[in-house]
Coordinates of C-alpha atoms in Angstrom, one line a residue:
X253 CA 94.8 89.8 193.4
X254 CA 97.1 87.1 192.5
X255 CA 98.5 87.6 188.6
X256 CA 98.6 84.4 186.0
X257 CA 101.8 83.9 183.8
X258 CA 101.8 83.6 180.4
X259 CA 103.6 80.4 180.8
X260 CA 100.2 79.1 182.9
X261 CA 98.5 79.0 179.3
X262 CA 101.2 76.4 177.6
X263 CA 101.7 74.5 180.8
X264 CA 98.1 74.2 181.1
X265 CA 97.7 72.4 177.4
X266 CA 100.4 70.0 177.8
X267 CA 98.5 66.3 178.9
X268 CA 99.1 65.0 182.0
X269 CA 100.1 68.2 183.7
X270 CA 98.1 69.8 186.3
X271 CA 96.8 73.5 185.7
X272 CA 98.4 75.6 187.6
X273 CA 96.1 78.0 190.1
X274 CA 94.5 81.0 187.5
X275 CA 95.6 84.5 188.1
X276 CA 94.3 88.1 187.0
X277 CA 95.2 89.1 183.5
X278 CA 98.4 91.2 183.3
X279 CA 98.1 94.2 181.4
X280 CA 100.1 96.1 179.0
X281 CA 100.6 99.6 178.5
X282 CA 98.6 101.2 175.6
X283 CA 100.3 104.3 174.0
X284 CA 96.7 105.3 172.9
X285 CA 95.7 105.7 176.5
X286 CA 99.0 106.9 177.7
X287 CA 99.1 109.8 175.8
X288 CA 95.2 110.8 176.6
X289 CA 96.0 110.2 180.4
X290 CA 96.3 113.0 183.1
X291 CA 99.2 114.4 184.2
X292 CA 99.8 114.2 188.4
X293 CA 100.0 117.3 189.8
X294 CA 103.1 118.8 191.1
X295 CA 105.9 118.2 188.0
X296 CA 105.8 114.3 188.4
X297 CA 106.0 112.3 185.0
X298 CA 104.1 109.4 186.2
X299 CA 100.1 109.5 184.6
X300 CA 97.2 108.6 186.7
X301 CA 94.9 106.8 185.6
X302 CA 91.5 108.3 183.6
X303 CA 88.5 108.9 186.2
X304 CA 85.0 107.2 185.8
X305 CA 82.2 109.0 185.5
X306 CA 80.3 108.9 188.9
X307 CA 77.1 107.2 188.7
X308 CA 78.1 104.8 185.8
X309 CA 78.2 100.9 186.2
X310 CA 81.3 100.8 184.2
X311 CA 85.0 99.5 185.7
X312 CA 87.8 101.9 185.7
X313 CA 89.9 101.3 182.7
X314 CA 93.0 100.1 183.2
X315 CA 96.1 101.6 182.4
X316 CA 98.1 98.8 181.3
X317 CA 96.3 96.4 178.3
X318 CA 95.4 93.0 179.0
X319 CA 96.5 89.3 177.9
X320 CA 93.0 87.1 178.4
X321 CA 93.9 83.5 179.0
X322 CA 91.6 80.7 178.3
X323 CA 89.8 80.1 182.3
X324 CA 90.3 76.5 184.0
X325 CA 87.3 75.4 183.4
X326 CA 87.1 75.7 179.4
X327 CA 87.9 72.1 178.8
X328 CA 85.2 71.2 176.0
X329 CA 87.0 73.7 173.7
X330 CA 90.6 73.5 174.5
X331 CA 91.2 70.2 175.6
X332 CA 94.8 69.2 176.7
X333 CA 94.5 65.9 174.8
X334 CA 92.9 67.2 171.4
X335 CA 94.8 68.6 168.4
X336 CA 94.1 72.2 167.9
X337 CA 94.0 73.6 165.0
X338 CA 96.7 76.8 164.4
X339 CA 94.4 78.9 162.6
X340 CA 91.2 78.0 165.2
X341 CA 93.9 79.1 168.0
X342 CA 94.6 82.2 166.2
X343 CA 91.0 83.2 165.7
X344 CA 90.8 82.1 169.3
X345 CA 93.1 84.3 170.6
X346 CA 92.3 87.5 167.8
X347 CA 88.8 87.4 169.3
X348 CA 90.0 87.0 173.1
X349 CA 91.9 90.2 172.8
X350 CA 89.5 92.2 171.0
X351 CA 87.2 91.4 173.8
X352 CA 85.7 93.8 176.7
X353 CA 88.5 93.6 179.2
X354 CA 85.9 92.9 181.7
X355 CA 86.7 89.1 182.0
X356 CA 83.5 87.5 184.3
X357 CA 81.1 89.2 182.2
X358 CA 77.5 87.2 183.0
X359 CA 76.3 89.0 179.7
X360 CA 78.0 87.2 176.9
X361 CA 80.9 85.2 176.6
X362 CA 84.2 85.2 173.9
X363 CA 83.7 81.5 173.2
X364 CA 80.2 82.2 171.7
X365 CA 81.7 85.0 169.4
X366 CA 84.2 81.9 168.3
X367 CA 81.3 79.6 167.7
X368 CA 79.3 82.2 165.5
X369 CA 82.6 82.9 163.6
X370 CA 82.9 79.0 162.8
X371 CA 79.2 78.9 161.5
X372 CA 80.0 81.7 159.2
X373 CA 83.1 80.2 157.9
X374 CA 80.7 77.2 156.9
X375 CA 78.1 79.0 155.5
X376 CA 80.3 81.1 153.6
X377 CA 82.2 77.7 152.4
X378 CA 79.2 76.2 151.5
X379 CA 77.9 79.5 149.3
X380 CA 81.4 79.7 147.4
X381 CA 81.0 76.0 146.4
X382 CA 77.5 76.8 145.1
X383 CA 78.6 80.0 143.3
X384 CA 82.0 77.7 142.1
X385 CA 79.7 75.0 140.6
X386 CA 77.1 77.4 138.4
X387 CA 80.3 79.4 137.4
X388 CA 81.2 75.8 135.9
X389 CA 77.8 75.2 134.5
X390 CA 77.6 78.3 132.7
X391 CA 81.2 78.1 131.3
X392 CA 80.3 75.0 129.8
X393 CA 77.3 76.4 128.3
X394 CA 79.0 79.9 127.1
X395 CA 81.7 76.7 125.3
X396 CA 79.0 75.0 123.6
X397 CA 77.6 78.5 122.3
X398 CA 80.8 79.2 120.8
X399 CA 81.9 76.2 118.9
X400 CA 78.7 76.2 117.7
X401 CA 78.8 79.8 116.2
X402 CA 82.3 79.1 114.6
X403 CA 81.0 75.6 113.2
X404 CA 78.1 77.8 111.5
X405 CA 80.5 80.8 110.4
X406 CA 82.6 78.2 109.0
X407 CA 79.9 76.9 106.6
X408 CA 78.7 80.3 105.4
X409 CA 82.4 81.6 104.9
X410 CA 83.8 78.3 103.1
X411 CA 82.8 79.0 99.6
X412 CA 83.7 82.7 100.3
X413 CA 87.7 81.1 100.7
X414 CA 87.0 78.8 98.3
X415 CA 86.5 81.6 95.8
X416 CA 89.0 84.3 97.3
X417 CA 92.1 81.1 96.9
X418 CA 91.3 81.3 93.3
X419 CA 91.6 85.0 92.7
X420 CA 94.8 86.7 92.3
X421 CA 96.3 87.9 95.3
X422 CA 96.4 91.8 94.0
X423 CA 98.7 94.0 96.6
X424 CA 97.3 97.4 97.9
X425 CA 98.9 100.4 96.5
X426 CA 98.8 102.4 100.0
X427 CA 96.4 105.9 100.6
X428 CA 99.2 108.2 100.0
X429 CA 99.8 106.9 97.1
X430 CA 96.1 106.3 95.9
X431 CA 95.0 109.7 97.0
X432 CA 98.1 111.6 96.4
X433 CA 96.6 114.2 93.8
X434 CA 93.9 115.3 95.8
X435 CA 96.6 116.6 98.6
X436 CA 97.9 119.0 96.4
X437 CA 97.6 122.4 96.0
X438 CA 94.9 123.2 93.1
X439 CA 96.3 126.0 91.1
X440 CA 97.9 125.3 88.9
X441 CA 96.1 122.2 88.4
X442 CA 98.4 119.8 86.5
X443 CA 99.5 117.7 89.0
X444 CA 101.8 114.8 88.6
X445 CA 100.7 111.2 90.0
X446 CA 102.8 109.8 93.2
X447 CA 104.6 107.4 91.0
X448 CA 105.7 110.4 88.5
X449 CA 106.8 112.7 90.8
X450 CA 109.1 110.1 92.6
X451 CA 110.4 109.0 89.0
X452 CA 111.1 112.4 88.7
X453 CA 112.9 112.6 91.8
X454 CA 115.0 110.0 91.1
X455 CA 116.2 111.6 87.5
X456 CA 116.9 114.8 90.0
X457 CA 119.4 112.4 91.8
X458 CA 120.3 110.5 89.1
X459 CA 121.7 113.4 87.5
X460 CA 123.1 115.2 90.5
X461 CA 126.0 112.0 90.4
X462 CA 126.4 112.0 86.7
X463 CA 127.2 115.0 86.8
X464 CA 129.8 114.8 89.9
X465 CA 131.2 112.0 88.1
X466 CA 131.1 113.1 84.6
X467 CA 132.9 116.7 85.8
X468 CA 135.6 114.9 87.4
X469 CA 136.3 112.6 84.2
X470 CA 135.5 109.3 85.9
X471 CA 133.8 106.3 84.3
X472 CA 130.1 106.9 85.6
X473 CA 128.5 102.9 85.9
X474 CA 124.9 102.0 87.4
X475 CA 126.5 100.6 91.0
X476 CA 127.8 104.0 91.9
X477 CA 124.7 106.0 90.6
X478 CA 122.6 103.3 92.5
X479 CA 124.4 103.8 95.9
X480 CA 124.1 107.4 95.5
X481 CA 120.7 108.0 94.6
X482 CA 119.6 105.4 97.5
X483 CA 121.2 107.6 99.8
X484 CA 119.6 110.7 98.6
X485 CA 116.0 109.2 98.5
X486 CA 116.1 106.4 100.6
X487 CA 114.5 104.6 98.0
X488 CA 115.5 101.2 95.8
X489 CA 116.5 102.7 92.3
X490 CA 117.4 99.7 90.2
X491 CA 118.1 99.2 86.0
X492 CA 113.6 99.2 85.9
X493 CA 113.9 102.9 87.0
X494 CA 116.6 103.7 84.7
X495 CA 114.8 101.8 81.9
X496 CA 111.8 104.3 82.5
X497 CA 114.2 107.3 82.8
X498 CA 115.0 106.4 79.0
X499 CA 111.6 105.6 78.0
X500 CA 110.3 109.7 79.1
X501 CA 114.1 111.0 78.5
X502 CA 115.4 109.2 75.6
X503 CA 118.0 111.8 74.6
X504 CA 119.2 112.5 78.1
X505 CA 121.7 109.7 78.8
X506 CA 123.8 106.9 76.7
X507 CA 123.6 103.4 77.6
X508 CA 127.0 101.3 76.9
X509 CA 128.1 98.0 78.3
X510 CA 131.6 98.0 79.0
X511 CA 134.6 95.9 80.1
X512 CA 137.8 97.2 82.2
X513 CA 136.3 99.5 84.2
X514 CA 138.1 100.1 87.1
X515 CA 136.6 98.8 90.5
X516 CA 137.7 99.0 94.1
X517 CA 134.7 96.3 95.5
X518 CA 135.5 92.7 95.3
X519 CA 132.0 91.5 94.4
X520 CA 132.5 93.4 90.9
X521 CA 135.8 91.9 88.9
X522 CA 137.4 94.3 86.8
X523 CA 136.7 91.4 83.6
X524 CA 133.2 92.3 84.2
X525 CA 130.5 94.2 81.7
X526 CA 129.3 96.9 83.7
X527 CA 126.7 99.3 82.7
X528 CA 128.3 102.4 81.9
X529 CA 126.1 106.0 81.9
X530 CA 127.4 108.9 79.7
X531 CA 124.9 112.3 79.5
X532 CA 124.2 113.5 76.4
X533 CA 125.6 116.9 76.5
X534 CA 126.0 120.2 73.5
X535 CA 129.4 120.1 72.2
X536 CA 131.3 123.2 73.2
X537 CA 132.8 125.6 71.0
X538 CA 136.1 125.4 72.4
X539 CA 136.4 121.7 71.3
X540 CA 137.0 120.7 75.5
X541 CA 134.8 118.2 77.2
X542 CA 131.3 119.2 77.6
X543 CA 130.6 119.8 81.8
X544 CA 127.3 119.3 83.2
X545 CA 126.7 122.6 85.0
X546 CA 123.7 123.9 87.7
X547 CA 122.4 125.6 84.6
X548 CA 122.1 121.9 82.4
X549 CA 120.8 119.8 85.4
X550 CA 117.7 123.0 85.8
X551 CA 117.1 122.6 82.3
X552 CA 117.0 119.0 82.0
X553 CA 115.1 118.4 85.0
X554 CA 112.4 120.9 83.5
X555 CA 112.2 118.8 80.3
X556 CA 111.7 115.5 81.9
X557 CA 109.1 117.1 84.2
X558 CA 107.2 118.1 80.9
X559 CA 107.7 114.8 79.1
X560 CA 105.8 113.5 82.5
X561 CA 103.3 116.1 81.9
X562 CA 102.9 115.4 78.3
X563 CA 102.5 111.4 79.1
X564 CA 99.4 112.7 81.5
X565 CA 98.0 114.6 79.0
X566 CA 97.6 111.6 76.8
X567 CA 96.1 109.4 79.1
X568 CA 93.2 112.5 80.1
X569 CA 92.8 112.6 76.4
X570 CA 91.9 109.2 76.0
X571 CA 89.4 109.6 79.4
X572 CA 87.8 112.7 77.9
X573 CA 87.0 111.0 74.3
X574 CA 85.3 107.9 76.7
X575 CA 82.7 110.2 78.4
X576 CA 79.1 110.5 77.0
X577 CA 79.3 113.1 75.7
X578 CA 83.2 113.1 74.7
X579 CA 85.1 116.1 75.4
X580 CA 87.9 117.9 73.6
X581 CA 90.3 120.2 75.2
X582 CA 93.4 121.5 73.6
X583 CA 96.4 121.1 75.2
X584 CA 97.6 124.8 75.5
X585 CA 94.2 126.0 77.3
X586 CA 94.0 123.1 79.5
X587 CA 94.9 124.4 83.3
X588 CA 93.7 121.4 85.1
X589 CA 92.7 118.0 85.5
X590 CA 88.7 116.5 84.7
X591 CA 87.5 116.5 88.5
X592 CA 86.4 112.8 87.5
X593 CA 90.0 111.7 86.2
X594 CA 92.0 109.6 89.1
X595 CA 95.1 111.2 88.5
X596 CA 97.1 108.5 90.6
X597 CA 95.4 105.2 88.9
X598 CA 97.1 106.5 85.4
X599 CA 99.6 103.7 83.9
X600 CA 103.2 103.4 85.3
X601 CA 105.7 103.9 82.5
X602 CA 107.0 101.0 80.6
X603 CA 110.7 100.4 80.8
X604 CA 112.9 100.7 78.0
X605 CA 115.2 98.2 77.0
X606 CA 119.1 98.6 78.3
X607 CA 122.3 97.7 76.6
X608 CA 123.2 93.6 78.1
X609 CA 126.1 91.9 78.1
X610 CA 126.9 90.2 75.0
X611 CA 126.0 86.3 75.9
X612 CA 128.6 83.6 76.2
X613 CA 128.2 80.3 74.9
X614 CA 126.8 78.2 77.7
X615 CA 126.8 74.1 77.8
X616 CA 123.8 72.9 78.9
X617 CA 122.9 70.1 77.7
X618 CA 125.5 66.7 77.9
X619 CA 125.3 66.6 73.7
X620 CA 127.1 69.7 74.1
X621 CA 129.8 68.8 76.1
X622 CA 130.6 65.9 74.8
X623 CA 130.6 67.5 71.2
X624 CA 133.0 70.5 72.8
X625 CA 135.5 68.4 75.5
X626 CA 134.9 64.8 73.4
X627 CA 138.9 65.1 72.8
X628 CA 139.7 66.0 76.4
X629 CA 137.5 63.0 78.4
X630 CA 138.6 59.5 78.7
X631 CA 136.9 56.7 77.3
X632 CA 135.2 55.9 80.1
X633 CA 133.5 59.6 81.4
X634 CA 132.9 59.7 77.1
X635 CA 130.3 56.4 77.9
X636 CA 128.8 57.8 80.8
X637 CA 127.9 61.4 79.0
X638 CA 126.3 59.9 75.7
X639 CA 124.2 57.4 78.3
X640 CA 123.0 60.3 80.2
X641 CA 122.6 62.3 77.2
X642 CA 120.1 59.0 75.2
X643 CA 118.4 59.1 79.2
X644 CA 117.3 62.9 78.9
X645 CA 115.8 62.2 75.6
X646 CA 113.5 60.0 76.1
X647 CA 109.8 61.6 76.1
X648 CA 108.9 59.5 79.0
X649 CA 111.0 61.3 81.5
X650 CA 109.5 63.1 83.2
X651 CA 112.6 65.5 83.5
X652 CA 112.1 66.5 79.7
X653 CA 110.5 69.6 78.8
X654 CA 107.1 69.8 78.0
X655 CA 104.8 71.8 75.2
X656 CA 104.2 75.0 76.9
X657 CA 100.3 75.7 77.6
X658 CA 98.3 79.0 76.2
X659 CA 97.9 81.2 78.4
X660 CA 94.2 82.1 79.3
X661 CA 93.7 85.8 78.9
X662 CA 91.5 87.0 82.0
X663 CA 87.9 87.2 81.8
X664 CA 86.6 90.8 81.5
X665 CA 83.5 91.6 83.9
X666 CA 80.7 92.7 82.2
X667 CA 79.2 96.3 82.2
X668 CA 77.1 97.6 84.6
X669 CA 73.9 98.5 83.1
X670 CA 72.3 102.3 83.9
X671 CA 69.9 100.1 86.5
X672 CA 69.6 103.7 88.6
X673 CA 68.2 106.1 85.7
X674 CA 65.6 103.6 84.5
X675 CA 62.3 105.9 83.9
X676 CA 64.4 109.4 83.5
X677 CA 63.9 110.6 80.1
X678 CA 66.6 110.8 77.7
X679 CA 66.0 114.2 76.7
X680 CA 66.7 115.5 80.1
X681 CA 69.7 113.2 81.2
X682 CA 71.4 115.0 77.6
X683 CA 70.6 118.0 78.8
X684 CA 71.9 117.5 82.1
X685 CA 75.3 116.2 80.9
X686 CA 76.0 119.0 78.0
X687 CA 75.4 121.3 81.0
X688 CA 77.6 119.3 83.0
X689 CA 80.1 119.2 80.3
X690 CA 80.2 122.3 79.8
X691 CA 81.0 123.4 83.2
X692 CA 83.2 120.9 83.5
X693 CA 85.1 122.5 80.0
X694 CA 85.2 125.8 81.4
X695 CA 86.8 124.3 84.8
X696 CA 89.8 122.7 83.0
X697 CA 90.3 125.7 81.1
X698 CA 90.2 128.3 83.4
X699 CA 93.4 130.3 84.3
X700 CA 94.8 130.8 87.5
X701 CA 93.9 134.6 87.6
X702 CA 90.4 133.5 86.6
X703 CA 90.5 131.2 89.1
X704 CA 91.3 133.6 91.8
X705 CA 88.6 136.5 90.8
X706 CA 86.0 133.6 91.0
X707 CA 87.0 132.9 94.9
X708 CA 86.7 136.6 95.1
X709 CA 83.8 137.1 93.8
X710 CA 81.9 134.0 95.7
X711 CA 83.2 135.7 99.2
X712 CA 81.4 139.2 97.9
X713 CA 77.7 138.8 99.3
X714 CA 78.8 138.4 102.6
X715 CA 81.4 140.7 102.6
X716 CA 78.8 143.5 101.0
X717 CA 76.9 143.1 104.3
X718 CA 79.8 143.2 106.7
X719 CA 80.4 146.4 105.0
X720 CA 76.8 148.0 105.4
X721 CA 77.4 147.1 108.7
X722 CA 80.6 148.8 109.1
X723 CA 79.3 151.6 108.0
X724 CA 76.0 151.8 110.0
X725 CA 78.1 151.2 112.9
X726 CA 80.5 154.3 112.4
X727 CA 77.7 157.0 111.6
X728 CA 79.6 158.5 108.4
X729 CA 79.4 159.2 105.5
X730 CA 82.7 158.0 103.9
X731 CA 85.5 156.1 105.5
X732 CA 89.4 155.6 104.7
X733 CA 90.6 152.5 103.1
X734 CA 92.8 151.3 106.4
X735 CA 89.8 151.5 108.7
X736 CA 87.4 150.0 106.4
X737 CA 90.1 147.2 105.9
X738 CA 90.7 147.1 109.5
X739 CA 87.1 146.1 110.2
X740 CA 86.9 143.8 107.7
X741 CA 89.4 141.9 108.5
X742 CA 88.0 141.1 112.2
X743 CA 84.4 140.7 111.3
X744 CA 84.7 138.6 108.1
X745 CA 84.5 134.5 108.3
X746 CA 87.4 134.1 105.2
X747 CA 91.2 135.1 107.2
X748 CA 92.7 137.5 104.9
X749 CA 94.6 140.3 105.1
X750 CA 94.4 143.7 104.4
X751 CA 95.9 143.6 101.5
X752 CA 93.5 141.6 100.2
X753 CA 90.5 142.8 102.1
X754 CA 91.7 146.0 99.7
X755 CA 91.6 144.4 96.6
X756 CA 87.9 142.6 97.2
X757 CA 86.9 146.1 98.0
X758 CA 88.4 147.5 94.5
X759 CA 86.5 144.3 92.7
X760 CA 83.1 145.2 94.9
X761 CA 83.4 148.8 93.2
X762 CA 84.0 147.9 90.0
X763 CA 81.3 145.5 89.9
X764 CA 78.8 148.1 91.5
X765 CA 79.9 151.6 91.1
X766 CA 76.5 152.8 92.2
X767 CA 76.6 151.5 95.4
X768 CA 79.5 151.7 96.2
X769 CA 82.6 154.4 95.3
X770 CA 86.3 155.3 96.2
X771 CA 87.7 158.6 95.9
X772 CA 90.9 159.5 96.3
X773 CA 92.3 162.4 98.1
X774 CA 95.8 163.3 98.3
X775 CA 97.7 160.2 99.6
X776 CA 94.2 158.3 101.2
X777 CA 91.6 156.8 99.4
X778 CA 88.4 157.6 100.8
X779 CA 84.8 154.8 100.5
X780 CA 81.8 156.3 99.9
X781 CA 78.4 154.0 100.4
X782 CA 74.7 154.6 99.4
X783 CA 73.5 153.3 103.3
X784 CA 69.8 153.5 101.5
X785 CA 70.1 150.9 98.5
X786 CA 68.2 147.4 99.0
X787 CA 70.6 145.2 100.4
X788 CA 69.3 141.8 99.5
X789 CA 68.9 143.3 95.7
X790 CA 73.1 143.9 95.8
X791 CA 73.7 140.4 97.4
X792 CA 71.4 138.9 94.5
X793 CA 73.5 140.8 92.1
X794 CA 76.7 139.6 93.3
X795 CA 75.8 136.6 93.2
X796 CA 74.2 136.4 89.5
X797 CA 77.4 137.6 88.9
X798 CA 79.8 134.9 90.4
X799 CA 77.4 132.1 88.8
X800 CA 77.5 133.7 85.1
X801 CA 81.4 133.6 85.5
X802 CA 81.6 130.2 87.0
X803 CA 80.0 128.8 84.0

C-alpha cells in the first residue's frame, strides 16, 4: 500500500497544480501504545504489535499514529482557488486527528463533525450577542435607578447641610480620652481625668529638668525644659501648659523674663528675652544654694497631684448641690466619685498669665514715622508719607478700621421637660430618689476596707453551698483549713486563692457561728459544720446581710 507525503497536502492546495496520486496515512509512533505493547519473545527489544480480539469487527491498531490528509475528492471544502481561513484549517485539522484512524469509514465522516462545529460557533455567536445586548439594557436601567436615588437623597439631605454649614465645627475629644475614668481601677475611687493626669505628667518632667539644670547652676529657660519634656512624653508642652502648671502650683516655680542668657542655637540671639524658670526652693541652713533633691521632686509632685484632686472636688461639689435632691458630702469622708459624675467632661484648667517681654515702641502707622525720622527724610519721601498718611484717613477707604461688632453670645437650648414620668406620683418619685440618694451617699463614702468586706460578703451564698457540698462529699465531721481551702478554690466561680478562700471562711463564721465553727488544735485549725441546718434559710441570711451593709 503506497504511502502519501506530507508535502502531497501543500502541493495539492496550490492552483493550477495537479494532485499528486493519494497514498496511505503514515503513522507515528505513540509512547502511550509503546509502553502498553508486548514484548517479542526471545530478549529482542523490538514490540509487536497489540492482538485483536478474535471475533471482533475492529482493525488492528496500528503501532505508529497517523497524519489524515484531506482525500482528492474533497474539493467543495478545500478548494485550491478559495481563501482558507487559518483558524477553519486548524479546527480542520484538530478534528482530522482526533478522528477514528479508520479512514474509509461508510459510517460517518470528519467533514460533518467540521460542519456541526461551524453551526455551534454561530449559534453560540448569536446567543452572546443576545446576552451582550440585555446586559446593555439593564445597565442602562440599573443607571437611571441610581441618579434618580442620589437626585432624591440630595433633596432630603440639603437642608440637613444647610443647617450643619451653620453650626460650629466642634472637634471630637477621642474614647480614651472621653471614657478614661471608667478604665481605672475603683478603689480608691478618686480618679484624675485624662487631661489631669497628663498635666500632671508633664509637671513630673518638667521638674525632672529643672532640677538637672538648677543642680548644675545653669540658667533653666522654657526652650530647654520644652525639648526635654517632649522627649520624655512625646507630647507638645508649650507656655499654655506651663501657664496651667502655675495656675494648680503657684508656689512651685518663678517666672522671669530675662536678657543675656547664653545660647548655643542660632534661631535664639543672645539679645533676646527668654523665659527663664527658677523653683521655689526652702533656704538651707548652711546659707548654700538650695538643690532640688529625689526627696523635693516626691514631695512636690504629691502636692500638685492634690491641688488636681482638690480642683475635682470642687467641680463634684457643684454637681452634687445640682441634683434633686442636692447632696452634701464632706471632703475628708468622700472615697469616690458620684457614679453619675463624668469625670473626664470636668473643665480644663485655665492658664495663668506669664511674665512677656517688655514691648518696644513699634511704628505703625506713616504719622508715626514721619513724626520720628521727619529730620532724617528728604523733602521729597517727607511729601509722599504725609499724602499716604491724609489717604489712610479717610473713612471711605475701605482699608480703614472699622467699629468692631458685639459679639452674639450663643443661644442656650432649652430644657428638656420630665415628658417620661408624666402620670407617676410625686410622692413616690421623692421616695425613690431619697432612697437613691442615699445609697448613692453611702457609696461615695465608703472606705476601701468596707469596700472589700461588701465583695466578700456578696460572694458568701454561693460559697456557703459549695461548702455543704464539700462536706457532704467527704463524709466527716470536721475538716482542716488547707483541704477545705483546697476544694474551694477549684469548685467556686470567683478565682481566688487560698489565702483568701481562708479569710471568706473566717467572715462566714463570724457572721454565723451556729452553723458554722473553727477550732483550733495545736498548729491546724480545724471546720466544724452543722450538715442538718436549712440551707436556703443561711443563704437568705447572708444575703439580708450583704444588702443591710450595702446601704
Amino acid at each position: 500500500m503506497a504511502q502519501s507525503r506530507v508535502t502531497d497536502f501543500y502541493v495539492r492546495r496550490r492552483p493550477g497544480l495537479a494532485a499528486p496520486r493519494t497514498k496511505s496515512t503514515c503513522r507515528t509512533p505513540s509512547p502511550t501504545r509503546l509502553a502498553t505493547s508486548v514484548s517479542a519473545p526471545g530478549g529482542s527489544r523490538k514490540r509487536g504489535r497489540p492482538t485483536t480480539v478474535p471475533g471482533s469487527d475492529q482493525p488492528v491498531p496500528p503501532a505508529r499514529r497517523r497524519l489524515r490528509l484531506p482525500p482528492a475528492d474533497s474539493g467543495s471544502l478545500a478548494d485550491p482557488g478559495s481563501p482558507v481561513h487559518p483558524s477553519s484549517a486548524r479546527r480542520i485539522k484538530k478534528v482530522a486527528v482526533s478522528e477514528d484512524p479508520a479512514p474509509h469509514s461508510t459510517t460517518q465522516k470528519p467533514w460533518d463533525k467540521v460542519r456541526r462545529l461551524n453551526c455551534s460557533s454561530y449559534d453560540s455567536i448569536s446567543e452572546l450577542q443576545s446576552c451582550l445586548q440585555r446586559a446593555r439594557e439593564l445597565g442602562a436601567r440599573v443607571q437611571a435607578l441610581r441618579a434618580r436615588v442620589q437626585e432624591d437623597a440630595g433633596e432630603l439631605h440639603t437642608p440637613d447641610v444647610e443647617v450643619s454649614t451653620e453650626q460650629p465645627c466642634v472637634e471630637k475629644v477621642p474614647a480614651y480620652q472621653r471614657f478614661h475614668a471608667l478604665a481605672q481601677p475603683c478603689p480608691p475611687g478618686l480618679v484624675l481625668p485624662y487631661k489631669y493626669q497628663v498635666l500632671a505628667e508633664m509637671f513630673r518632667s518638667m521638674d525632672t529638668i529643672v532640677g538637672m539644670l538648677h543642680n548644675r547652676s545653669e540658667t533653666v529657660t522654657f526652650a530647654k525644659v520644652k525639648q526635654g519634656v517632649q522627649d520624655m512624653m512625646h507630647k507638645r508642652f508649650e507656655e499654655r501648659n506651663v501657664g496651667q502648671i502655675k495656675t494648680v502650683y503657684p508656689t512651685s516655680y518663678r517666672f522671669r523674663q530675662e536678657r543675656d542668657v547664653p545660647t548655643f542655637k542660632d534661631s535664639i540671639k543672645r539679645s533676646d528675652y527668654q523665659l527663664t524658670i527658677e523653683p521655689l526652693l526652702d533656704q538651707e541652713a548652711g546659707g548654700s544654694a538650695p538643690q532640688l533633691t529625689a526627696s523635693h521632686i516626691l514631695h512636690r509632685r504629691q502636692v500638685f497631684r492634690q491641688n488636681l484632686v482638690e480642683r475635682v472636688k470642687e467641680h463634684h461639689k457643684a454637681f452634687l448641690a445640682s441634683l434633686n435632691p442636692p447632696m452634701a458630702v464632706p471632703e475628708d469622708q468622700l472615697m469616690r466619685w458620684h457614679p453619675c459624675f463624668n469625670v473626664d467632661e470636668v473643665p480644663d484648667i485655665e492658664p495663668a498669665e506669664l511674665p512677656q517681654p517688655p514691648t518696644t515702641e513699634k511704628l505703625t502707622t506713616a504719622q508715626e514715622v514721619l513724626a520720628r525720622a521727619r529730620s532724617l527724610m528728604s523733602p521729597k519721601m517727607e511729601k509722599a508719607l504725609s499724602s499716604l498718611a491724609l489717604r489712610s484717613a479717610e473713612p471711605g477707604n475701605p482699608a480703614s478700621p472699622g467699629p468692631a461688632l458685639p459679639a452674639t453670645p450663643p443661644a442656650t437650648p432649652p430644657a428638656a421637660s420630665p415628658s417620661a414620668l408624666k402620670g407617676v406620683s410625686q410622692a413616690l418619685l421623692e421616695r425613690i430618689r431619697a432612697k437613691e440618694a442615699q445609697k448613692q451617699l453611702a457609696q461615695m463614702m465608703r472606705c476601701p476596707e468596707q469596700e472589700l468586706r461588701l465583695q466578700r460578703l456578696e460572694r458568701l451564698p454561693d460559697m456557703a453551698r459549695v461548702l455543704r457540698g464539700v462536706f457532704v462529699s467527704e463524709r466527716k465531721p470536721a475538716l482542716t483549713m488547707e483541704v477545705v481551702c483546697a476544694r474551694m478554690v477549684g469548685s467556686c466561680q470567683a478565682a481566688l486563692s487560698p489565702g483568701e478562700m481562708e479569710k471568706h471562711l473566717q467572715l462566714l463564721s463570724e457572721l454565723l457561728p451556729d452553723w458554722l465553727s473553727l477550732h483550733h488544735i495545736r498548729s491546724d485549725t480545724y471546720i466544724k459544720l452543722d450538715k442538718a441546718a436549712d440551707l436556703a434559710g443561711i443563704t437568705a441570711r447572708l444575703a439580708r446581710q450583704a444588702r443591710a451593709e450595702g446601704l
